[in-house]
Coordinates of C-alpha atoms in Angstrom, one line a residue:
X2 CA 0.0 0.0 0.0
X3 CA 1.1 3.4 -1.1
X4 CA 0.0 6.2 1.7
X5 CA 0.5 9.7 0.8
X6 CA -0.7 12.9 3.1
X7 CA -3.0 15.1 1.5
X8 CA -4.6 17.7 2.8
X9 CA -6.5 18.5 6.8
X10 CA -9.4 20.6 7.7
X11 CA -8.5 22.1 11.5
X12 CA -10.4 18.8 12.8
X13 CA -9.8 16.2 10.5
X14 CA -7.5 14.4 9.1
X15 CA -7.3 13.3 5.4
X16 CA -5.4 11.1 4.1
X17 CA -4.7 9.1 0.2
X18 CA -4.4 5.4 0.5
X19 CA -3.7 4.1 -3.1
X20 CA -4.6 0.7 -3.1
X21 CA -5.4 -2.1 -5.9
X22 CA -9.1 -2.5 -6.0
X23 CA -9.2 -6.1 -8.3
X24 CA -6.1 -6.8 -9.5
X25 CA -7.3 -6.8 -12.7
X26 CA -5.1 -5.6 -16.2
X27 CA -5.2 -5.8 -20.0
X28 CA -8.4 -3.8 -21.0
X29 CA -11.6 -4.6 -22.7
X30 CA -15.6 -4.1 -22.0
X31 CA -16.2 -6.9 -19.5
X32 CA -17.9 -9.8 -20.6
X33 CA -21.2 -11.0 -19.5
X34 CA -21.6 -14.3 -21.3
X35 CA -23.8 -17.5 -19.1
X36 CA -22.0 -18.8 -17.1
X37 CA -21.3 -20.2 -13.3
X38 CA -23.0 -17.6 -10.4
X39 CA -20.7 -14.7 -9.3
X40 CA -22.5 -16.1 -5.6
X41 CA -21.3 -19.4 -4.4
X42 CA -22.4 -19.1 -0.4
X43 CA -25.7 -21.1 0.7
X44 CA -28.5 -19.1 0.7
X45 CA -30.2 -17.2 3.9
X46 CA -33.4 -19.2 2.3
X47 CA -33.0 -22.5 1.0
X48 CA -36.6 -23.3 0.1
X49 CA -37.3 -20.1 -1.7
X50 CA -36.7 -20.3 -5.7
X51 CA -36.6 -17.8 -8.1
X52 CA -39.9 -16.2 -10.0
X53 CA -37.8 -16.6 -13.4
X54 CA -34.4 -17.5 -14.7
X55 CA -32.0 -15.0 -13.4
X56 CA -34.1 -13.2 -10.7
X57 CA -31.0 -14.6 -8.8
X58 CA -27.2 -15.3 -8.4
X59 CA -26.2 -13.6 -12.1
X60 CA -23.4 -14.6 -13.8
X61 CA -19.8 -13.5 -12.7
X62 CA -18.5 -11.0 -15.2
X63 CA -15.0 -9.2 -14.7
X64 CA -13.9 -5.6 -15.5
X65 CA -10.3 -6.4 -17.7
X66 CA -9.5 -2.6 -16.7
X67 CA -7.1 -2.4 -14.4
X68 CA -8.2 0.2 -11.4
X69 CA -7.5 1.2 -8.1
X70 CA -9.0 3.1 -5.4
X71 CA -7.6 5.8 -3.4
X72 CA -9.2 6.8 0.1
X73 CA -9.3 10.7 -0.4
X74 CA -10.9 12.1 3.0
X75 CA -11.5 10.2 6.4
X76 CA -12.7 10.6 10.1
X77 CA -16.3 11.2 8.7
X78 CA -19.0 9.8 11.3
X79 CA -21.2 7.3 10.0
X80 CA -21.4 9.7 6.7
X81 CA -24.7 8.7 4.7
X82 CA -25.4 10.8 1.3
X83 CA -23.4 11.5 -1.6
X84 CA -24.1 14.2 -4.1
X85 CA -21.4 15.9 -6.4
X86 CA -21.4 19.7 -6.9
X87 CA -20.5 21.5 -11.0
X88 CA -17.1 22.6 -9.3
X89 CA -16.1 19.1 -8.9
X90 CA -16.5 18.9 -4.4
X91 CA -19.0 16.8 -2.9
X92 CA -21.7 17.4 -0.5
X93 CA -21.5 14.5 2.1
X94 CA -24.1 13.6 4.8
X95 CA -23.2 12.9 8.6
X96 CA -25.8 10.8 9.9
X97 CA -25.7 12.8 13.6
X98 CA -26.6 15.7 11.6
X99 CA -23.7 17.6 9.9
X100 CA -23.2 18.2 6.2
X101 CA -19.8 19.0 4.6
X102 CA -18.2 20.2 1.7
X103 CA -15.5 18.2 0.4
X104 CA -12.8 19.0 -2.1
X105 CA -11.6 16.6 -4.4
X106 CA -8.3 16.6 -3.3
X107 CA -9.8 15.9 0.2
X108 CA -10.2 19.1 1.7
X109 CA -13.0 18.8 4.6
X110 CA -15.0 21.8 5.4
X111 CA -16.7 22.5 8.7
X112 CA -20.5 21.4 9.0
X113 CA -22.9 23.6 6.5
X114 CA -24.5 25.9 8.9
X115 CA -28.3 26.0 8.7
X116 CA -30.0 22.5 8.7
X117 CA -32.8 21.5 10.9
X118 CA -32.6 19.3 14.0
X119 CA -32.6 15.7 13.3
X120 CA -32.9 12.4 15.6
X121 CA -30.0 10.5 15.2
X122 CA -31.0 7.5 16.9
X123 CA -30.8 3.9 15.8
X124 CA -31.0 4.5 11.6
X125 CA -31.7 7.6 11.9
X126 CA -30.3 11.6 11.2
X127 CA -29.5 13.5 8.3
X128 CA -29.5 10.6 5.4
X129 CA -29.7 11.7 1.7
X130 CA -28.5 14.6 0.0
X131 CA -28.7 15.7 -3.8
X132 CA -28.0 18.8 -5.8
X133 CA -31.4 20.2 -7.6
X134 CA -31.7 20.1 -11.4
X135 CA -31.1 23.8 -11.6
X136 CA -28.5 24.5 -9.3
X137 CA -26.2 26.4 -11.2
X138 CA -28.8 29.0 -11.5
X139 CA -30.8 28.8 -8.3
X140 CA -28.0 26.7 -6.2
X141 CA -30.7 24.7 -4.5
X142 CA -29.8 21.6 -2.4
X143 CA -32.5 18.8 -1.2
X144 CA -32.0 16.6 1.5
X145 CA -33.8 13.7 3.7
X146 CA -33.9 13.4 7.3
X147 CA -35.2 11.4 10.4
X148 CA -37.3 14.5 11.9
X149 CA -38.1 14.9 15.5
X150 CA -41.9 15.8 15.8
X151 CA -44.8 15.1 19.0
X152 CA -44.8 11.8 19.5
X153 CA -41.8 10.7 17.8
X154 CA -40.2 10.9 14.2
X155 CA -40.6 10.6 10.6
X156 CA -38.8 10.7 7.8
X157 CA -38.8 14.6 6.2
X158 CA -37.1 16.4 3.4
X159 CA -36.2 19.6 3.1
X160 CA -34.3 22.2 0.6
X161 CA -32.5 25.4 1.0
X162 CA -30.1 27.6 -1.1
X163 CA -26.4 26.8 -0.6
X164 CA -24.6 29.9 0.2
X165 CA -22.0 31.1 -2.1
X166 CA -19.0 30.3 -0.4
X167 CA -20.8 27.1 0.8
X168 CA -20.8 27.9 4.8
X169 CA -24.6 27.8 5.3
X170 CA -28.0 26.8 3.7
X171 CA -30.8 30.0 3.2
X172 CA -33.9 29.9 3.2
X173 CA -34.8 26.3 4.3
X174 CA -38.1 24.6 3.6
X175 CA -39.6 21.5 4.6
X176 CA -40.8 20.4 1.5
X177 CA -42.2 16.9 2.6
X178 CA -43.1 15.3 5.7
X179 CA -44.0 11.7 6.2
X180 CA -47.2 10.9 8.1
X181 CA -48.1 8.9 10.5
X182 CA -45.3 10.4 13.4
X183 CA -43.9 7.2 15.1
X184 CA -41.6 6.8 17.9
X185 CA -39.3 4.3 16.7
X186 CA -35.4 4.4 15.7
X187 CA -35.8 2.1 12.4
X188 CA -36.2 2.4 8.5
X189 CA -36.7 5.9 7.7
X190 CA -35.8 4.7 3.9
X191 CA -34.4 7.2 2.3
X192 CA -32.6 8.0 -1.0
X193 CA -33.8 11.0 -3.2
X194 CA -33.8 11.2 -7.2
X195 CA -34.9 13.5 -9.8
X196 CA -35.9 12.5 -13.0
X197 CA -35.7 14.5 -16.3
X198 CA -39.0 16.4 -15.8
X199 CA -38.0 17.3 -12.4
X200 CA -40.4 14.9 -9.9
X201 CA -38.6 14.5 -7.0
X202 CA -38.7 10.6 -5.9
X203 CA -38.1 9.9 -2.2
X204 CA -38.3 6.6 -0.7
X205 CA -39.3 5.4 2.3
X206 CA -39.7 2.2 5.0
X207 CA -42.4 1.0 7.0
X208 CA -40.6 1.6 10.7
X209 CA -39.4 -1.8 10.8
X210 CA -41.4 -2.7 14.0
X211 CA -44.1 -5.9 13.4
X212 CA -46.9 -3.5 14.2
X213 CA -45.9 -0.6 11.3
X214 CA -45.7 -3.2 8.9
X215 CA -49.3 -3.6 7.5
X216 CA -48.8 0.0 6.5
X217 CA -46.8 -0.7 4.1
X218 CA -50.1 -1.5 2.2
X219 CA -52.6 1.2 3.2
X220 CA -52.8 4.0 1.2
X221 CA -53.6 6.2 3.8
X222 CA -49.8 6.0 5.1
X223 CA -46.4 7.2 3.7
X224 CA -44.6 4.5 5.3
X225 CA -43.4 1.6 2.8
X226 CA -43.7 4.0 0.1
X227 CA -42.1 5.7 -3.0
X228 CA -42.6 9.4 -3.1
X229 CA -43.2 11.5 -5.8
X230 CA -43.4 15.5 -5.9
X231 CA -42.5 18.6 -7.7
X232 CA -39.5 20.6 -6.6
X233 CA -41.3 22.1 -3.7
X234 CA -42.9 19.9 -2.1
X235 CA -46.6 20.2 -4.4
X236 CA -47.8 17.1 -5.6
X237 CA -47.8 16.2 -9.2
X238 CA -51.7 16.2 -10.7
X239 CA -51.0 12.7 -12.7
X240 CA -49.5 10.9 -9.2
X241 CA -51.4 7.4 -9.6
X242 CA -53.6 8.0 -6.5
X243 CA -54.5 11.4 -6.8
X244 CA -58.3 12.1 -6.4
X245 CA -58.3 8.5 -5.0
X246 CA -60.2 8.7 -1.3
X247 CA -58.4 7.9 1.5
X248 CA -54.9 7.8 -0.5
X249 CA -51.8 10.0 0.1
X250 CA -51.8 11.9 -3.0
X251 CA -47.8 11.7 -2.6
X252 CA -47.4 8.0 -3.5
X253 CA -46.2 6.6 -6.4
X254 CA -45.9 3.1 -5.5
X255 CA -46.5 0.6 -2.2
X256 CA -45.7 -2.3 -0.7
X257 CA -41.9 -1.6 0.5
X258 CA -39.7 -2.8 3.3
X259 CA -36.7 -0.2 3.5
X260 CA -35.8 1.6 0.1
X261 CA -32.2 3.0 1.0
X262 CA -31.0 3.5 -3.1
X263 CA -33.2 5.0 -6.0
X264 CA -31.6 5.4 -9.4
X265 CA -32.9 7.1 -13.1
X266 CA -31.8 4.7 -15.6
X267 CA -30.5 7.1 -18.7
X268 CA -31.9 7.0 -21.5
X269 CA -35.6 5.4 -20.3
X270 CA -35.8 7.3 -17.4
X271 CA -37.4 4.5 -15.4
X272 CA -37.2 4.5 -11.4
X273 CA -35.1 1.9 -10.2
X274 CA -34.8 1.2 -6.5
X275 CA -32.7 -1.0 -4.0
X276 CA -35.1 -2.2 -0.9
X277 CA -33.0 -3.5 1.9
X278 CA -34.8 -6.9 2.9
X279 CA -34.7 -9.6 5.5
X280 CA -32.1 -12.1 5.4
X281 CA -32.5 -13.6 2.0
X282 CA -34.3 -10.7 0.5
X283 CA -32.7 -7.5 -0.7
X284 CA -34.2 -6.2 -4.0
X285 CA -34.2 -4.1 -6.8
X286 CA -37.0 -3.1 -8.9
X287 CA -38.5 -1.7 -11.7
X288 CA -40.6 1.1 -9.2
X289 CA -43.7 1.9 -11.9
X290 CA -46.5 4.4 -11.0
X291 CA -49.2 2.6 -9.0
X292 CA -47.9 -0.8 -8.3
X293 CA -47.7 -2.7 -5.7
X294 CA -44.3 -4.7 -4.2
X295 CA -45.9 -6.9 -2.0
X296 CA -44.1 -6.3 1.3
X297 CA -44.8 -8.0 3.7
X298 CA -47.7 -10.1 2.3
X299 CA -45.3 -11.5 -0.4
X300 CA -41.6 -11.0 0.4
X301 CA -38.0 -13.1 -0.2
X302 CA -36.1 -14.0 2.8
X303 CA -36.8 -15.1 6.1
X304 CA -37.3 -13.0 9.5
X305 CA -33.7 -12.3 11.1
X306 CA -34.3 -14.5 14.1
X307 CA -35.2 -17.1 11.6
X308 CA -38.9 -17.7 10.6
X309 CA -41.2 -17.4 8.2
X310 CA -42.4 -13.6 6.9
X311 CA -46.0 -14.0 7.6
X312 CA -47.5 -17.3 5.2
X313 CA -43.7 -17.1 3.7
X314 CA -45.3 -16.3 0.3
X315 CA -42.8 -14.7 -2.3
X316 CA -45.9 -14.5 -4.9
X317 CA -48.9 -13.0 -4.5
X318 CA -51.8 -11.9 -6.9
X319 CA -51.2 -8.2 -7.3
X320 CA -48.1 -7.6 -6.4
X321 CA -44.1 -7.2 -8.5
X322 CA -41.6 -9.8 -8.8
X323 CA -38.5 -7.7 -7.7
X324 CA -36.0 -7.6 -11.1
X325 CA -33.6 -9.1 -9.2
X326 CA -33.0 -10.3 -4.9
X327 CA -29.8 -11.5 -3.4
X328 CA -29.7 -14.8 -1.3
X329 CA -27.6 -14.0 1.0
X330 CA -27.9 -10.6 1.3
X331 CA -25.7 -7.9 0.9
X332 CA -27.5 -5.0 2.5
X333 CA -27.5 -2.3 -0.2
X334 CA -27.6 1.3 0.3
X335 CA -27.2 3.9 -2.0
X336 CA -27.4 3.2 -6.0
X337 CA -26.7 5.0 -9.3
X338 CA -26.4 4.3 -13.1
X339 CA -23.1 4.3 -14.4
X340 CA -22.4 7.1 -17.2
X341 CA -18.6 8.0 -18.0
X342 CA -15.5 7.7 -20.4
X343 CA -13.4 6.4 -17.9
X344 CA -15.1 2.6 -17.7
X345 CA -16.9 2.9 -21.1
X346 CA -18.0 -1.4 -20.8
X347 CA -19.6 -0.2 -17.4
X348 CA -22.0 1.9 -19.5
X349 CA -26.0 1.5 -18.7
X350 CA -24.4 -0.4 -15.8
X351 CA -26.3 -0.8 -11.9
X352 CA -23.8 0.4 -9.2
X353 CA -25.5 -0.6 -5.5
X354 CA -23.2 -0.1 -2.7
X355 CA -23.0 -2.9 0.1
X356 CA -22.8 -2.6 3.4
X357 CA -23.0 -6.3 5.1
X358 CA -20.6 -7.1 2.5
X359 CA -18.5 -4.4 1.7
X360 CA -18.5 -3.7 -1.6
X361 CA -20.3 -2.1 -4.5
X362 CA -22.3 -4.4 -6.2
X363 CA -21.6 -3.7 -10.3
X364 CA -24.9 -4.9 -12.3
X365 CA -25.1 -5.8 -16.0
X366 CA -28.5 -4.9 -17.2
X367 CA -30.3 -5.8 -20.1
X368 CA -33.6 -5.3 -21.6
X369 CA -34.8 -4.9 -17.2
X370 CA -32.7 -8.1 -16.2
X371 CA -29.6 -8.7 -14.7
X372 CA -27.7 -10.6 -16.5
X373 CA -24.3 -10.0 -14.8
X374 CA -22.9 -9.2 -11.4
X375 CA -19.3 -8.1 -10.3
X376 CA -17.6 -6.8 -6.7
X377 CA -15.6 -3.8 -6.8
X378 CA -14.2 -2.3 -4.0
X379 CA -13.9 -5.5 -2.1
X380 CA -10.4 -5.0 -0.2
X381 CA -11.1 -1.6 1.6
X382 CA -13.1 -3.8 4.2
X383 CA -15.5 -1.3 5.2
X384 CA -19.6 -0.5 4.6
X385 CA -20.2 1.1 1.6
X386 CA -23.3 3.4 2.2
X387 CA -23.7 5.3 -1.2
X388 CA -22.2 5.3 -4.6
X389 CA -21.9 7.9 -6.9
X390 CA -20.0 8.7 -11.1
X391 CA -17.8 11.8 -11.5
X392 CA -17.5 13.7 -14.2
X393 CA -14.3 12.1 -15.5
X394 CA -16.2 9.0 -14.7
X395 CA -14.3 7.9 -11.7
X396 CA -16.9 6.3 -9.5
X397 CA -16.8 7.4 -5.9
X398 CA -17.9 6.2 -2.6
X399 CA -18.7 6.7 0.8
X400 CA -18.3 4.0 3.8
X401 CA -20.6 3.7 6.8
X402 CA -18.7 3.8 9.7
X403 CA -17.0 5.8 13.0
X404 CA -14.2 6.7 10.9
X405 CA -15.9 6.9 7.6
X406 CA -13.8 8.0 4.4
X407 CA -14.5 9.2 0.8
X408 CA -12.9 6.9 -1.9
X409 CA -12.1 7.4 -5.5
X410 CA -12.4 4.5 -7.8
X411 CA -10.3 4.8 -11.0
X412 CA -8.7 3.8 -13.9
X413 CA -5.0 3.2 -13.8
X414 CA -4.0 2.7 -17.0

């Protein structure tokens, strides 16, 4: 390992840790041709089988690019949400509640003065954070947070102007609040999105706790939900349950568990998210206006102290196969479609970052399956919470832990 000194805030210290990320050389797109399972373990469910030929345990495919990874800032706590500004430095989430600026180079600024209180217990704080489609003119800057209210929490998001020399948000408005308020320290969800007409998707989880879970199918809650509004917060007249009684006018689809990563594929502009699961049962999916996901009346994986989910149905009349589940899990967070120069094979590509296993899940997608799966990032060692392409294409990450760092993933030759 090569470690070189970069730069220090006044608190922190950064440092550059060049490492190989794969080992990998020679160059070439990567292949993605049938063959034996990139996943080998035995699964968290043994009795469950697949909807479809290769809902499940894609193909191993291999990036002949040779790469490496460089740890640019660390002593982040527990850092959450990703989001790159024009000028090249990165707006990253604390979880207890402090946003930073971050230069490429690894420059870390003090915390961005001006957000709201947030309750940092259990999974939640401040979580997601992305940069509004018209920033360079209005500098705008949404984010999602576990929000202390009477009686307990809920997920909220909220947006403010980032000053110009980036110390402080203005003007800050809540611009969605999930209802019901319940005191509980578990899936808040959330990952934010815009797509190319400017809805803002949020996602959200159903609490966690036995009890919230039904909600997860009523219409008259947010939780277990994907979210869809305009910029500020009004609610889009052709949502699918708009004018429908007793519906949150909000939703754009139900049936959840814990959607931590929500990605625009390019080109379609379909919703794509990743819904943390039960052992046996993290997800992606197609996320379509109106449909329903099934959680937790039809669900992969089993409860963690072992169990049955309900009836143990994966199927259910009414409800979305998920595109693709892993058995075991991996515990994805954060997501995003690859678009760069630097890995031009990785194109139209799935990045999902891991966090039980440490690594950033690379899928190969084609016409909505996965056809192909690689591991990147899989010697750092530590939680990857959210993923996210630089302009030159280098893919960057963020890793969920005390002392959590900022890594670049790149091409070295």
């Amino acid at each position: 390992m090569r470690l070189i000194v970069a730069a220090a805030s006044t608190s922190l210290l950064v440092l550059a840790a060049a490492c190989g990320a794969n080992g990998e050389s020679a160059s070439s797109a990567p292949q993605a041709q049938p063959g034996a399972p990139l996943e080998t373990r035995p699964a968290n469910n043994p009795d469950q089988q697949p909807a479809f030929a290769g809902q499940t345990r894609a193909p191993g495919v291999k990036t002949e690019q040779a790469m490496a990874h460089t740890v640019v800032a660390s002593g982040l706590v527990h850092p959450w949400g990703l989001a790159a500004l024009p000028d090249g430095r990165w707006l990253v989430t604390e979880k207890p509640g402090r946003l930073r600026l971050i230069t490429a180079e690894g420059q870390i600024g003090a915390p961005v003065a001006g957000l709201p209180a947030v309750d940092a217990r259990g999974q939640g704080g401040l979580l997601d954070v992305i940069v509004g489609p018209d920033f360079v003119r209005d500098r705008m800057i949404y984010w999602s947070y576990a929000e202390p209210r009477q009686g307990g929490n809920a997920t909220s998001v909220a947006r403010g102007r980032l000053s110009d020399d980036g110390s402080r948000v203005e003007n800050v408005q809540v611009i969605f609040r999930a209802l019901p308020v319940y005191d509980g320290d578990k899936h808040f969800g959330s990952s934010l999105a815009f797509d190319p007409t400017g809805h803002l998707f949020v996602t959200l989880g159903e609490r966690s706790d036995k009890p919230m879970r039904p909600q997860a199918q009523d219409l008259g809650s947010h939780m277990g939900k994907t979210i869809r509004i305009n910029a500020d917060g009004s609610v889009p007249a052709d949502n699918p349950f708009v004018g429908h009684a007793g519906a949150r006018p909000e939703i754009w689809s139900l049936g959840h568990r814990n959607v931590q990563g929500v990605a625009i594929q390019p080109g379609t502009g379909a919703v794509w998210t990743i819904e943390h699961g039960t052992r046996g049962g993290d997800e992606v999916n197609i996320d379509k206006a109106g449909l329903n996901y099934g959680w937790p009346d039809a669900a992969y994986g089993v409860e963690y102290a072992g169990g049955r989910i309900n009836a143990g149905a994966t199927q259910a009349p009414g409800t979305e196969q998920p595109v693709y589940y892993w058995d075991p899990v991996i515990a994805p967070g954060g997501a995003t479609f690859y678009q760069g120069a630097m890995f031009p094979g990785w194109n139209g590509n799935l990045l999902v970052a891991g966090l039980k296993e440490k690594h950033i899940a690379r899928l190969v997608i084609q016409n909505d399956r996965v056809i192909g799966e690689e591991r990147l990032l899989t010697d750092l060692g530590e939680r990857i919470r959210d993923v996210a392409v630089a302009a030159d294409g280098a893919v960057w990450a963020i890793t969920d832990e005390q002392d959590g760092k900022l890594v670049r993933l790149a091409a070295t030759q």
